[in-house]
Tab-separated table of C-alpha atoms in Angstrom:
chain	number	residue	atom	x	y	z
D	20	ASN	CA	8.231	-9.167	23.978
D	21	ALA	CA	5.212	-6.834	24.195
D	22	GLY	CA	5.355	-5.285	20.697
D	23	VAL	CA	2.557	-2.728	20.374
D	24	THR	CA	0.368	-2.208	23.431
D	25	GLN	CA	-2.874	-0.247	23.426
D	26	THR	CA	-4.732	1.006	26.489
D	27	PRO	CA	-7.544	0.865	27.319
D	28	LYS	CA	-8.974	-2.188	25.539
D	29	PHE	CA	-12.591	-1.100	25.967
D	30	ARG	CA	-14.275	2.179	26.791
D	31	VAL	CA	-17.755	3.621	26.768
D	32	LEU	CA	-18.166	7.381	26.567
D	33	LYS	CA	-21.041	9.800	26.479
D	34	THR	CA	-21.343	12.276	23.644
D	35	GLY	CA	-19.214	15.331	24.326
D	36	GLN	CA	-16.778	13.633	26.693
D	37	SER	CA	-13.080	13.604	25.975
D	38	MET	CA	-10.543	10.838	26.250
D	39	THR	CA	-7.059	9.769	25.206
D	40	LEU	CA	-6.025	6.432	23.783
D	41	LEU	CA	-2.462	5.381	24.467
D	42	CYS	CA	-0.228	3.366	22.179
D	43	ALA	CA	3.194	2.166	23.300
D	44	GLN	CA	5.755	0.212	21.289
D	45	ASP	CA	8.980	-1.346	22.525
D	46	MET	CA	10.573	-2.069	19.137
D	47	ASN	CA	12.292	1.305	18.730
D	48	HIS	CA	10.217	2.003	15.615
D	49	GLU	CA	10.364	5.408	13.981
D	50	TYR	CA	6.869	5.411	12.479
D	51	MET	CA	3.570	5.083	14.292
D	52	TYR	CA	-0.009	5.138	13.031
D	53	TRP	CA	-3.570	5.315	14.260
D	54	TYR	CA	-6.346	3.588	12.287
D	55	ARG	CA	-10.028	3.119	12.838
D	56	GLN	CA	-11.865	-0.006	11.735
D	57	ASP	CA	-15.546	0.072	10.891
D	58	PRO	CA	-17.682	-2.753	9.489
D	59	GLY	CA	-17.370	-3.071	5.726
D	60	MET	CA	-14.793	-0.289	5.489
D	61	GLY	CA	-11.509	-1.928	6.354
D	62	LEU	CA	-8.949	0.163	8.216
D	63	ARG	CA	-8.651	3.874	7.575
D	64	LEU	CA	-5.677	5.968	8.595
D	65	ILE	CA	-6.459	8.754	11.073
D	66	HIS	CA	-3.040	10.259	11.837
D	67	TYR	CA	0.523	9.106	11.688
D	68	SER	CA	3.975	10.099	12.901
D	69	VAL	CA	7.367	9.680	11.289
D	70	GLY	CA	9.295	10.532	14.430
D	71	GLU	CA	9.273	12.033	17.892
D	72	GLY	CA	7.628	15.441	17.868
D	73	THR	CA	6.114	15.084	14.381
D	74	THR	CA	2.581	14.178	13.336
D	75	ALA	CA	0.594	14.278	10.111
D	76	LYS	CA	-2.996	13.833	8.981
D	77	GLY	CA	-4.216	10.663	7.381
D	78	GLU	CA	-7.398	9.887	5.510
D	79	VAL	CA	-9.928	10.627	8.284
D	80	PRO	CA	-8.352	13.090	10.774
D	81	ASP	CA	-11.366	15.239	11.672
D	82	GLY	CA	-12.352	15.114	15.336
D	83	TYR	CA	-9.043	13.635	16.464
D	84	ASN	CA	-5.742	15.002	17.688
D	85	VAL	CA	-2.465	13.197	18.276
D	86	SER	CA	0.845	13.724	20.008
D	87	ARG	CA	4.207	11.977	19.861
D	88	LEU	CA	6.213	13.438	22.750
D	89	LYS	CA	8.257	10.272	23.201
D	90	LYS	CA	9.419	7.932	20.468
D	91	GLN	CA	7.765	4.916	22.027
D	92	ASN	CA	4.350	6.515	22.626
D	93	PHE	CA	1.655	7.810	20.301
D	94	LEU	CA	-1.483	9.315	21.828
D	95	LEU	CA	-4.848	9.690	20.120
D	96	GLY	CA	-7.256	12.210	21.604
D	97	LEU	CA	-10.934	12.815	21.170
D	98	GLU	CA	-11.756	16.292	22.439
D	99	SER	CA	-15.546	16.022	22.158
D	100	ALA	CA	-16.666	12.491	21.382
D	101	ALA	CA	-19.456	11.922	18.866
D	102	PRO	CA	-21.440	8.741	18.131
D	103	SER	CA	-19.816	8.630	14.666
D	104	GLN	CA	-16.522	7.945	16.413
D	105	THR	CA	-17.770	4.626	17.747
D	106	SER	CA	-15.232	2.230	16.283
D	107	VAL	CA	-12.328	-0.068	16.939
D	108	TYR	CA	-9.055	1.826	16.984
D	109	PHE	CA	-5.764	0.236	16.059
D	110	CYS	CA	-2.270	1.509	16.565
D	111	ALA	CA	0.618	0.280	14.428
D	112	SER	CA	4.332	0.920	14.128
D	113	ASN	CA	7.255	0.201	11.839
D	114	SER	CA	10.582	1.579	10.722
D	115	PRO	CA	11.892	2.737	7.372
D	116	GLY	CA	13.095	0.011	5.047
D	117	GLN	CA	16.685	-0.650	4.155
D	118	ARG	CA	16.225	1.060	0.825
D	119	ARG	CA	15.024	4.617	0.602
D	120	TYR	CA	11.240	4.804	0.524
D	121	SER	CA	10.779	1.072	0.886
D	122	ASN	CA	7.937	-0.176	3.021
D	123	GLN	CA	8.410	-2.361	6.041
D	124	PRO	CA	5.422	-4.238	7.452
D	125	GLN	CA	3.479	-2.537	10.168
D	126	HIS	CA	3.066	-4.210	13.564
D	127	PHE	CA	-0.385	-3.828	15.084
D	128	GLY	CA	-1.747	-3.654	18.598
D	129	ASP	CA	-4.853	-5.577	19.649
D	130	GLY	CA	-7.150	-2.588	19.375
D	131	THR	CA	-9.329	-0.383	21.554
D	132	ARG	CA	-13.064	-0.853	21.231
D	133	LEU	CA	-14.714	2.519	21.808
D	134	SER	CA	-18.459	3.088	22.087
D	135	ILE	CA	-19.958	6.553	22.272
D	136	LEU	CA	-23.532	6.871	23.447
L	13	ALA	CA	-4.615	7.971	-5.147
L	14	GLN	CA	-4.095	4.288	-4.482
L	15	SER	CA	-6.955	1.902	-3.744
L	16	VAL	CA	-7.524	-1.752	-2.961
L	17	THR	CA	-10.547	-3.850	-3.854
L	18	GLN	CA	-11.446	-7.127	-2.230
L	19	PRO	CA	-14.519	-8.187	-4.186
L	20	ASP	CA	-15.555	-11.021	-1.864
L	21	ILE	CA	-17.049	-9.893	1.423
L	22	HIS	CA	-17.614	-13.401	2.760
L	23	ILE	CA	-16.331	-16.796	1.628
L	24	THR	CA	-17.164	-20.240	3.002
L	25	VAL	CA	-14.976	-23.259	2.302
L	26	SER	CA	-14.816	-26.767	3.659
L	27	GLU	CA	-11.866	-27.832	5.738
L	28	GLY	CA	-9.263	-29.395	3.473
L	29	ALA	CA	-10.437	-27.503	0.400
L	30	SER	CA	-8.281	-25.021	-1.439
L	31	LEU	CA	-8.690	-21.286	-0.970
L	32	GLU	CA	-8.171	-18.214	-3.110
L	33	LEU	CA	-8.939	-14.712	-1.858
L	34	ARG	CA	-8.935	-11.982	-4.455
L	35	CYS	CA	-7.260	-8.603	-4.227
L	36	ASN	CA	-7.015	-5.944	-6.912
L	37	TYR	CA	-5.128	-2.702	-6.467
L	38	SER	CA	-4.835	0.613	-8.207
L	39	TYR	CA	-1.535	2.458	-7.982
L	40	GLY	CA	0.528	4.327	-10.509
L	41	ALA	CA	3.915	2.869	-9.644
L	42	THR	CA	5.260	-0.485	-8.500
L	43	PRO	CA	3.294	-1.296	-5.372
L	44	TYR	CA	4.276	-2.761	-2.074
L	45	LEU	CA	1.595	-5.326	-1.247
L	46	PHE	CA	0.628	-7.045	1.963
L	47	TRP	CA	-1.860	-9.572	3.272
L	48	TYR	CA	-2.892	-9.416	6.907
L	49	VAL	CA	-5.140	-11.735	8.926
L	50	GLN	CA	-7.328	-10.696	11.824
L	51	SER	CA	-8.836	-13.186	14.264
L	52	PRO	CA	-11.885	-12.054	16.264
L	53	GLY	CA	-10.974	-9.508	18.916
L	54	GLN	CA	-7.356	-9.404	17.822
L	55	GLY	CA	-5.088	-7.077	15.941
L	56	LEU	CA	-3.745	-7.673	12.451
L	57	GLN	CA	-1.015	-10.199	11.826
L	58	LEU	CA	1.157	-10.077	8.723
L	59	LEU	CA	0.802	-13.144	6.495
L	60	LEU	CA	3.122	-12.131	3.676
L	61	LYS	CA	4.468	-9.201	1.702
L	62	TYR	CA	5.627	-8.367	-1.799
L	63	PHE	CA	8.243	-5.718	-2.394
L	64	SER	CA	9.982	-6.796	-5.600
L	65	GLY	CA	11.531	-9.798	-7.293
L	66	ASP	CA	9.844	-13.195	-7.423
L	67	THR	CA	6.136	-12.645	-8.036
L	68	LEU	CA	5.125	-15.710	-6.010
L	69	VAL	CA	5.668	-15.035	-2.331
L	70	GLN	CA	5.402	-17.475	0.534
L	71	GLY	CA	4.026	-16.513	3.902
L	72	ILE	CA	3.257	-17.968	7.276
L	73	LYS	CA	0.683	-20.656	7.994
L	74	GLY	CA	1.051	-22.190	4.522
L	75	PHE	CA	-0.268	-19.158	2.618
L	76	GLU	CA	1.136	-17.834	-0.633
L	77	ALA	CA	0.257	-14.972	-2.950
L	78	GLU	CA	1.049	-14.146	-6.534
L	79	PHE	CA	1.638	-10.653	-7.857
L	80	LYS	CA	0.322	-10.181	-11.400
L	81	ARG	CA	1.161	-6.747	-12.712
L	82	SER	CA	-0.878	-7.170	-15.896
L	83	GLN	CA	-4.012	-7.851	-13.858
L	84	SER	CA	-3.204	-5.508	-10.961
L	85	SER	CA	-3.851	-8.413	-8.640
L	86	PHE	CA	-2.306	-9.985	-5.567
L	87	ASN	CA	-4.452	-13.012	-4.769
L	88	LEU	CA	-3.918	-15.057	-1.632
L	89	ARG	CA	-3.977	-18.843	-1.831
L	90	LYS	CA	-3.769	-21.874	0.389
L	91	PRO	CA	-3.918	-25.442	-0.919
L	92	SER	CA	-5.707	-26.954	2.090
L	93	VAL	CA	-7.649	-24.860	4.574
L	94	HIS	CA	-7.730	-25.663	8.287
L	95	TRP	CA	-10.581	-24.742	10.643
L	96	SER	CA	-8.203	-22.388	12.454
L	97	ASP	CA	-7.891	-20.292	9.279
L	98	ALA	CA	-11.362	-18.850	9.864
L	99	ALA	CA	-10.746	-15.119	10.229
L	100	GLU	CA	-10.895	-11.864	8.315
L	101	TYR	CA	-8.264	-11.223	5.684
L	102	PHE	CA	-7.105	-7.817	4.537
L	103	CYS	CA	-5.089	-6.884	1.491
L	104	ALA	CA	-3.148	-3.624	1.632
L	105	VAL	CA	-1.013	-1.526	-0.692
L	106	GLY	CA	1.922	0.520	0.557
L	107	VAL	CA	2.774	3.903	-0.872
L	108	THR	CA	6.348	4.973	-1.533
L	109	GLY	CA	7.348	8.130	0.239
L	110	THR	CA	8.581	9.376	3.558
L	111	ALA	CA	6.180	7.256	5.602
L	112	SER	CA	5.074	3.691	5.105
L	113	LYS	CA	1.374	4.433	4.862
L	114	LEU	CA	-0.978	1.626	3.951
L	115	THR	CA	-4.299	1.623	2.157
L	116	PHE	CA	-6.445	-1.351	3.096
L	117	GLY	CA	-9.170	-3.226	1.305
L	118	THR	CA	-12.483	-3.765	3.036
L	119	GLY	CA	-11.611	-7.328	3.986
L	120	THR	CA	-12.872	-10.837	3.255
L	121	ARG	CA	-14.349	-12.899	6.048
L	122	LEU	CA	-13.475	-16.581	5.731
L	123	GLN	CA	-15.695	-19.216	7.264
L	124	VAL	CA	-14.500	-22.825	7.376
L	125	THR	CA	-16.994	-25.654	7.642
L	126	LEU	CA	-16.021	-29.007	9.107
């Protein structure tokens, strides 16, 4: 049972290059999220999606774009990478709770370590 | 807006000793609270969660946490720490609404000495 799979696991980019991080989940979850983790700052939400074809901004969306064309996939794009985007990126997914507006735990991938020179 | 504070950046305990990791939250309504653990190079694994009901919740790996509304706290405890518990621990608060967004604390790194 794969759960949440992130590719690639590591990547080094030069400033100004573009790339896409892929997140795939096989749990039929409705919601998907992208976070970045930086030392001493915990995880911060970049963008999220509540269903296929929908996306929304999180806490730190600038410099990133996302797409959710298929329910199982959530893509995170960097159009013009900057050194400030050096981070570890985590994807997560979950589904709505049984009760309206309840929170179900999020399932996390193993992360993508991205360095921008 | 909601927030989470983990006042201890780094904690060192001896194997077999008890452990308490502190978490304080700020949120205007009844919170959904979570503790996650992250081993080096890995993603986050859920230890336990609080939604409602009994304020003492049991989790995996022998961990428990107690929700104290009056203190806005959700501290994580373990009676006897094992060397394999060395990791980073994150407390998070969930926000009610149309998406299950989480706000994380900055984490506490646990070191276990033998």
